[in-house]
Tab-separated table of C-alpha atoms in Angstrom:
chain	number	residue	atom	x	y	z
A	1	MET	CA	22.933	48.096	45.376
A	2	PRO	CA	25.628	50.386	46.805
A	3	PRO	CA	24.752	52.014	50.124
A	4	PRO	CA	23.394	55.534	49.899
A	5	ARG	CA	25.978	58.279	50.196
A	6	PRO	CA	25.648	60.469	53.290
A	7	ALA	CA	24.299	63.902	52.689
A	8	ALA	CA	26.941	66.636	52.495
A	9	ALA	CA	27.209	68.702	55.636
A	10	GLY	CA	25.831	72.176	55.260
A	11	PRO	CA	27.804	75.315	56.021
A	12	ALA	CA	28.498	75.950	59.701
A	13	SER	CA	26.278	78.423	61.431
A	14	PRO	CA	27.685	81.904	62.205
A	15	VAL	CA	27.645	81.126	65.916
A	16	ARG	CA	29.741	77.999	65.427
A	17	ARG	CA	32.213	79.788	63.153
A	18	ALA	CA	32.559	82.577	65.700
A	19	TRP	CA	33.134	80.039	68.489
A	20	ARG	CA	35.844	78.271	66.499
A	21	THR	CA	37.581	81.603	65.970
A	22	LEU	CA	37.286	82.928	69.519
A	23	SER	CA	37.594	79.731	71.575
A	24	PRO	CA	41.448	79.719	71.644
A	25	TYR	CA	41.409	83.257	73.025
A	26	ALA	CA	38.811	82.253	75.621
A	27	TYR	CA	41.111	79.491	76.906
A	28	VAL	CA	44.073	81.831	77.428
A	29	ALA	CA	41.993	84.797	78.623
A	30	PRO	CA	42.152	83.866	82.369
A	31	PHE	CA	45.949	83.948	82.336
A	32	PHE	CA	46.159	87.302	80.588
A	33	THR	CA	43.429	88.722	82.824
A	34	LEU	CA	45.353	87.780	85.966
A	35	PHE	CA	48.629	88.956	84.439
A	36	ILE	CA	47.191	92.363	83.579
A	37	ALA	CA	45.475	92.741	86.963
A	38	PHE	CA	48.322	91.566	89.207
A	39	GLY	CA	51.398	92.027	87.009
A	40	LEU	CA	51.196	94.682	84.334
A	41	PHE	CA	48.919	97.166	86.104
A	42	PRO	CA	50.936	97.253	89.386
A	43	LEU	CA	54.117	97.688	87.359
A	44	ILE	CA	52.754	100.651	85.416
A	45	TYR	CA	51.067	102.189	88.447
A	46	THR	CA	54.268	101.884	90.493
A	47	ALA	CA	56.127	103.769	87.761
A	48	PHE	CA	53.408	106.440	87.894
A	49	VAL	CA	53.590	106.760	91.698
A	50	SER	CA	57.399	106.978	91.616
A	51	LEU	CA	57.073	110.361	89.895
A	52	TYR	CA	55.089	111.880	92.755
A	53	ARG	CA	55.511	112.682	96.434
A	54	VAL	CA	53.015	110.350	98.094
A	55	GLU	CA	52.720	109.679	101.815
A	56	LEU	CA	51.144	106.579	103.318
A	57	GLN	CA	48.886	108.610	105.618
A	58	THR	CA	47.455	110.643	102.726
A	59	PRO	CA	47.694	108.532	99.562
A	60	GLY	CA	45.242	110.791	97.754
A	61	ASP	CA	47.475	113.873	98.011
A	62	MET	CA	50.039	113.557	95.245
A	63	GLU	CA	52.645	116.199	94.484
A	64	TRP	CA	54.527	116.049	91.198
A	65	ARG	CA	58.272	115.474	91.615
A	66	GLY	CA	59.320	114.087	88.257
A	67	LEU	CA	62.614	112.296	88.740
A	68	GLY	CA	63.064	113.815	92.191
A	69	ASN	CA	62.558	110.488	93.979
A	70	TYR	CA	65.257	108.887	91.838
A	71	THR	CA	67.748	111.709	92.383
A	72	ALA	CA	67.034	111.538	96.113
A	73	LEU	CA	67.985	107.849	96.031
A	74	LEU	CA	71.270	108.605	94.317
A	75	ASN	CA	72.111	111.084	97.075
A	76	ASP	CA	71.133	108.721	99.904
A	77	GLU	CA	74.081	106.814	101.373
A	78	PHE	CA	71.764	104.119	102.738
A	79	PHE	CA	70.601	103.338	99.197
A	80	TRP	CA	74.172	102.635	98.107
A	81	THR	CA	74.744	100.638	101.286
A	82	SER	CA	71.694	98.472	100.598
A	83	LEU	CA	72.736	98.059	96.958
A	84	ARG	CA	76.207	96.945	98.019
A	85	ASN	CA	74.754	94.596	100.638
A	86	THR	CA	72.388	93.094	98.069
A	87	PHE	CA	75.298	92.365	95.753
A	88	THR	CA	77.496	90.938	98.521
A	89	ILE	CA	74.798	88.723	100.041
A	90	GLY	CA	73.773	87.630	96.553
A	91	VAL	CA	77.294	86.465	95.707
A	92	ILE	CA	77.879	84.830	99.102
A	93	SER	CA	74.598	82.941	98.918
A	94	THR	CA	74.371	82.120	95.207
A	95	VAL	CA	77.847	80.783	94.400
A	96	PRO	CA	78.147	78.215	97.255
A	97	GLN	CA	74.486	77.307	96.817
A	98	LEU	CA	74.813	76.376	93.157
A	99	VAL	CA	78.155	74.605	93.642
A	100	MET	CA	76.746	72.498	96.483
A	101	ALA	CA	73.579	71.802	94.507
A	102	LEU	CA	75.650	70.604	91.562
A	103	GLY	CA	77.660	68.267	93.780
A	104	LEU	CA	74.557	66.846	95.486
A	105	ALA	CA	72.850	66.298	92.149
A	106	HIS	CA	75.941	64.466	90.871
A	107	LEU	CA	75.821	62.132	93.882
A	108	LEU	CA	72.080	61.534	93.598
A	109	ASN	CA	72.491	60.696	89.920
A	110	TYR	CA	74.218	57.449	90.885
A	111	LYS	CA	72.306	54.337	91.883
A	112	LEU	CA	72.305	54.690	95.646
A	113	ARG	CA	70.208	52.956	98.255
A	114	GLY	CA	67.292	55.067	99.358
A	115	ARG	CA	67.895	57.712	96.713
A	116	THR	CA	64.147	58.360	96.497
A	117	PHE	CA	64.190	59.281	100.181
A	118	PHE	CA	67.177	61.592	99.699
A	119	ARG	CA	65.589	63.256	96.690
A	120	THR	CA	62.432	63.911	98.695
A	121	ALA	CA	64.438	65.171	101.668
A	122	MET	CA	66.094	67.732	99.406
A	123	LEU	CA	62.807	69.614	99.186
A	124	LEU	CA	62.169	69.777	102.927
A	125	PRO	CA	64.136	73.030	103.470
A	126	TYR	CA	62.339	74.596	100.501
A	127	ALA	CA	58.968	73.562	101.969
A	128	THR	CA	59.838	75.128	105.332
A	129	SER	CA	58.469	78.623	105.842
A	130	VAL	CA	60.881	81.543	105.722
A	131	ALA	CA	59.815	82.714	109.180
A	132	ALA	CA	60.440	79.363	110.863
A	133	ALA	CA	63.801	78.837	109.189
A	134	THR	CA	65.026	82.369	109.929
A	135	LEU	CA	64.002	82.247	113.581
A	136	VAL	CA	65.858	78.959	114.052
A	137	PHE	CA	68.990	80.289	112.361
A	138	ALA	CA	68.793	83.473	114.446
A	139	GLN	CA	69.040	81.268	117.544
A	140	LEU	CA	71.874	79.241	116.058
A	141	PHE	CA	73.857	82.415	115.358
A	142	GLY	CA	73.221	83.926	118.779
A	143	HIS	CA	76.205	85.682	120.379
A	144	ASP	CA	76.057	84.220	123.887
A	145	PHE	CA	74.082	80.995	123.627
A	146	GLY	CA	74.187	80.188	119.926
A	147	LEU	CA	75.209	76.742	118.771
A	148	ILE	CA	77.576	78.113	116.104
A	149	ASN	CA	79.637	80.075	118.626
A	150	TYR	CA	79.616	77.070	120.956
A	151	VAL	CA	81.112	74.855	118.254
A	152	LEU	CA	83.663	77.541	117.393
A	153	GLY	CA	84.632	77.706	121.066
A	154	LEU	CA	85.370	73.970	121.058
A	155	VAL	CA	88.101	74.534	118.470
A	156	GLY	CA	89.529	77.584	120.246
A	157	ILE	CA	87.808	80.362	118.262
A	158	GLY	CA	86.246	83.201	120.201
A	159	PRO	CA	82.562	84.117	119.872
A	160	VAL	CA	81.562	85.956	116.711
A	161	ASP	CA	79.013	88.748	116.797
A	162	TRP	CA	76.843	87.465	113.961
A	163	GLN	CA	74.252	90.239	114.236
A	164	THR	CA	76.526	93.272	114.514
A	165	GLY	CA	79.540	92.543	112.346
A	166	THR	CA	79.144	93.439	108.679
A	167	LEU	CA	80.645	90.361	107.033
A	168	ALA	CA	79.518	88.021	109.821
A	169	SER	CA	75.877	89.124	109.612
A	170	GLN	CA	75.889	88.845	105.827
A	171	VAL	CA	77.312	85.333	106.056
A	172	ALA	CA	74.621	84.422	108.588
A	173	VAL	CA	71.820	85.714	106.361
A	174	SER	CA	73.358	84.007	103.337
A	175	SER	CA	73.494	80.693	105.180
A	176	ILE	CA	69.696	80.778	105.531
A	177	VAL	CA	69.319	81.290	101.792
A	178	ILE	CA	71.807	78.499	101.072
A	179	TRP	CA	69.996	76.093	103.383
A	180	ARG	CA	66.590	76.802	101.834
A	181	TRP	CA	67.466	76.725	98.141
A	182	THR	CA	70.323	74.241	97.718
A	183	GLY	CA	68.059	71.192	97.591
A	184	TYR	CA	65.679	72.870	95.157
A	185	ASN	CA	68.485	73.653	92.720
A	186	ALA	CA	69.959	70.177	93.230
A	187	LEU	CA	66.744	68.584	91.972
A	188	ILE	CA	66.762	70.892	88.942
A	189	TYR	CA	70.341	69.836	88.175
A	190	LEU	CA	69.401	66.200	88.719
A	191	ALA	CA	66.607	66.459	86.166
A	192	GLY	CA	69.066	68.019	83.721
A	193	MET	CA	71.613	65.247	84.324
A	194	GLN	CA	69.062	62.541	83.643
A	195	SER	CA	68.301	64.105	80.269
A	196	ILE	CA	71.928	63.664	79.134
A	197	PRO	CA	72.207	60.583	76.877
A	198	GLN	CA	73.837	57.635	78.626
A	199	GLU	CA	75.716	56.791	75.442
A	200	LEU	CA	77.983	59.797	76.007
A	201	TYR	CA	79.107	58.425	79.365
A	202	GLU	CA	79.642	54.971	77.896
A	203	ALA	CA	81.750	56.400	75.078
A	204	ALA	CA	83.804	58.455	77.516
A	205	GLU	CA	84.329	55.408	79.721
A	206	MET	CA	85.498	53.354	76.743
A	207	ASP	CA	88.020	56.095	75.943
A	208	GLY	CA	89.414	55.743	79.467
A	209	ALA	CA	87.917	58.895	80.981
A	210	SER	CA	87.678	58.880	84.755
A	211	ARG	CA	84.593	59.963	86.707
A	212	TRP	CA	86.008	63.465	87.113
A	213	ARG	CA	86.717	63.795	83.388
A	214	GLN	CA	83.232	62.551	82.584
A	215	PHE	CA	81.827	65.163	84.940
A	216	PHE	CA	83.779	68.061	83.425
A	217	HIS	CA	83.567	67.011	79.761
A	218	VAL	CA	80.118	65.382	79.586
A	219	THR	CA	77.968	66.463	82.508
A	220	LEU	CA	78.836	70.161	82.675
A	221	PRO	CA	78.463	70.822	78.908
A	222	GLY	CA	75.129	69.008	78.944
A	223	LEU	CA	73.964	71.033	81.949
A	224	ARG	CA	74.911	74.443	80.535
A	225	PRO	CA	71.309	75.558	79.765
A	226	THR	CA	70.186	74.365	83.200
A	227	ILE	CA	73.061	76.167	84.902
A	228	VAL	CA	72.199	79.390	83.080
A	229	PHE	CA	68.580	79.021	84.197
A	230	THR	CA	69.495	78.516	87.871
A	231	VAL	CA	71.947	81.431	87.758
A	232	VAL	CA	69.256	83.734	86.365
A	233	VAL	CA	66.614	82.594	88.876
A	234	SER	CA	69.055	82.826	91.792
A	235	THR	CA	70.105	86.311	90.685
A	236	ILE	CA	66.490	87.451	90.640
A	237	GLY	CA	65.894	85.912	94.063
A	238	ALA	CA	69.014	87.531	95.523
A	239	THR	CA	67.941	90.948	94.236
A	240	GLN	CA	64.516	90.550	95.852
A	241	LEU	CA	65.820	89.139	99.148
A	242	PHE	CA	63.540	90.339	101.940
A	243	GLY	CA	62.214	87.800	104.446
A	244	GLU	CA	65.509	86.400	105.722
A	245	PRO	CA	67.209	89.725	106.590
A	246	LEU	CA	63.967	91.167	107.996
A	247	LEU	CA	63.351	88.321	110.429
A	248	PHE	CA	66.990	87.692	111.313
A	249	GLU	CA	66.953	90.537	113.836
A	250	GLY	CA	63.394	91.800	113.404
A	251	SER	CA	64.354	95.230	112.104
A	252	ALA	CA	63.783	96.805	108.690
A	253	SER	CA	67.024	98.766	109.039
A	254	GLY	CA	69.093	95.609	108.581
A	255	GLY	CA	71.122	95.934	111.744
A	256	ILE	CA	72.387	98.844	113.776
A	257	ALA	CA	74.609	100.151	110.980
A	258	HIS	CA	72.450	98.856	108.096
A	259	GLN	CA	75.138	96.227	107.633
A	260	TYR	CA	72.851	93.657	105.985
A	261	GLN	CA	69.981	95.816	104.742
A	262	THR	CA	69.051	94.746	101.215
A	263	LEU	CA	67.156	96.719	98.586
A	264	GLY	CA	63.972	94.912	99.583
A	265	LEU	CA	64.403	95.973	103.202
A	266	TYR	CA	65.289	99.507	102.166
A	267	MET	CA	62.114	99.753	100.084
A	268	TYR	CA	60.033	98.416	102.986
A	269	GLU	CA	61.639	100.868	105.394
A	270	GLN	CA	60.974	103.856	103.126
A	271	GLY	CA	57.393	102.890	102.307
A	272	TRP	CA	56.081	101.426	105.556
A	273	GLY	CA	58.584	102.745	108.065
A	274	PHE	CA	58.939	106.359	106.918
A	275	PHE	CA	55.637	106.367	104.915
A	276	HIS	CA	57.283	107.628	101.696
A	277	LEU	CA	55.346	105.638	99.102
A	278	GLY	CA	56.713	107.634	96.171
A	279	ARG	CA	60.297	106.876	97.102
A	280	ALA	CA	59.437	103.232	97.774
A	281	ALA	CA	57.945	103.011	94.281
A	282	ALA	CA	61.143	104.479	92.860
A	283	ILE	CA	63.178	101.822	94.700
A	284	ALA	CA	60.899	99.123	93.298
A	285	TRP	CA	61.574	100.338	89.775
A	286	VAL	CA	65.302	100.510	90.421
A	287	MET	CA	65.146	96.872	91.537
A	288	PHE	CA	63.167	95.973	88.415
A	289	LEU	CA	65.690	97.650	86.129
A	290	LEU	CA	68.555	96.040	88.022
A	291	ILE	CA	67.014	92.593	87.539
A	292	VAL	CA	66.524	93.257	83.818
A	293	LEU	CA	70.159	94.374	83.552
A	294	LEU	CA	71.524	91.322	85.391
A	295	VAL	CA	69.388	88.897	83.413
A	296	GLY	CA	70.484	90.583	80.187
A	297	VAL	CA	74.153	90.295	81.157
A	298	ASN	CA	73.724	86.597	81.995
A	299	ALA	CA	71.962	85.962	78.701
A	300	LEU	CA	74.666	87.838	76.781
A	301	ILE	CA	77.462	85.875	78.431
A	302	ALA	CA	75.689	82.573	77.765
A	303	ARG	CA	75.066	83.496	74.125
A	304	ARG	CA	78.676	84.490	73.528
A	305	ARG	CA	79.901	81.287	75.112
A	306	SER	CA	77.577	79.219	72.940
A	307	ARG	CA	78.752	81.008	69.791
A	308	LYS	CA	82.389	80.513	70.770
A	309	GLU	CA	81.883	76.781	71.312
A	310	ALA	CA	79.878	76.455	68.095
A	311	GLY	CA	82.766	78.025	66.186
A	312	ARG	CA	85.289	75.495	67.422
């Protein structure tokens, strides 16, 4: 006789049907809860505070100013100085950083002895705290007893005032950023290079392409999305630069003449140096809008370049 057929399963209970419907939302709820609490709410509240005159000593006393904090920024010469310094330090630190990272990743992509050790060593500067790295670089760039000026003296160059000169201090601060983030970006580029099919290199080699031609015509086109990503992330980091210039001399003013004060330092000085929380909130929103603008410009340039190459 054929085996008995199993009894048909009855309809699911209402509790089980409700759990099947709500369980996906329960899994993602912790992320959205943290995002709302520590991301969205501070952003909205900062925009609210930027419309008022609020002092750190009396945060409960709020006087309506509307866009007064923003117009005050536009009339403050130190705001424009910090904006210009942020742009200059961002360019000085980002461009050499990404170029060096690309070159290091290209070298580590070859079969070298001990390449695992070198890949691990690339992350050591990134793992070092900002305070420790900045304090060491501040000693290296000292005017009288710094190692950098000592080496320059060996080749006949006089001592450079790295903490007072405008360009010199910005180069010194940028060197800290370059040292900390070059290895991190190199590993990102290395991961992108390893995702490029090896058949493309073999075909290029069979066509007689040298290593340099393979790099420019195979590696760079394959790394374009990764390069765009690192440019966007580095741009955001340069706009928010704070720890390195603050600890380089230990002053929120960014030097005697504000020569390397960034927007992050300017916001800190207004909020916790002069106790103007409303103006500090306005600076925070200006930084946010600036980041959105820069990221949008990068995305637009990348999209136009992709369309142009797709049309060829």
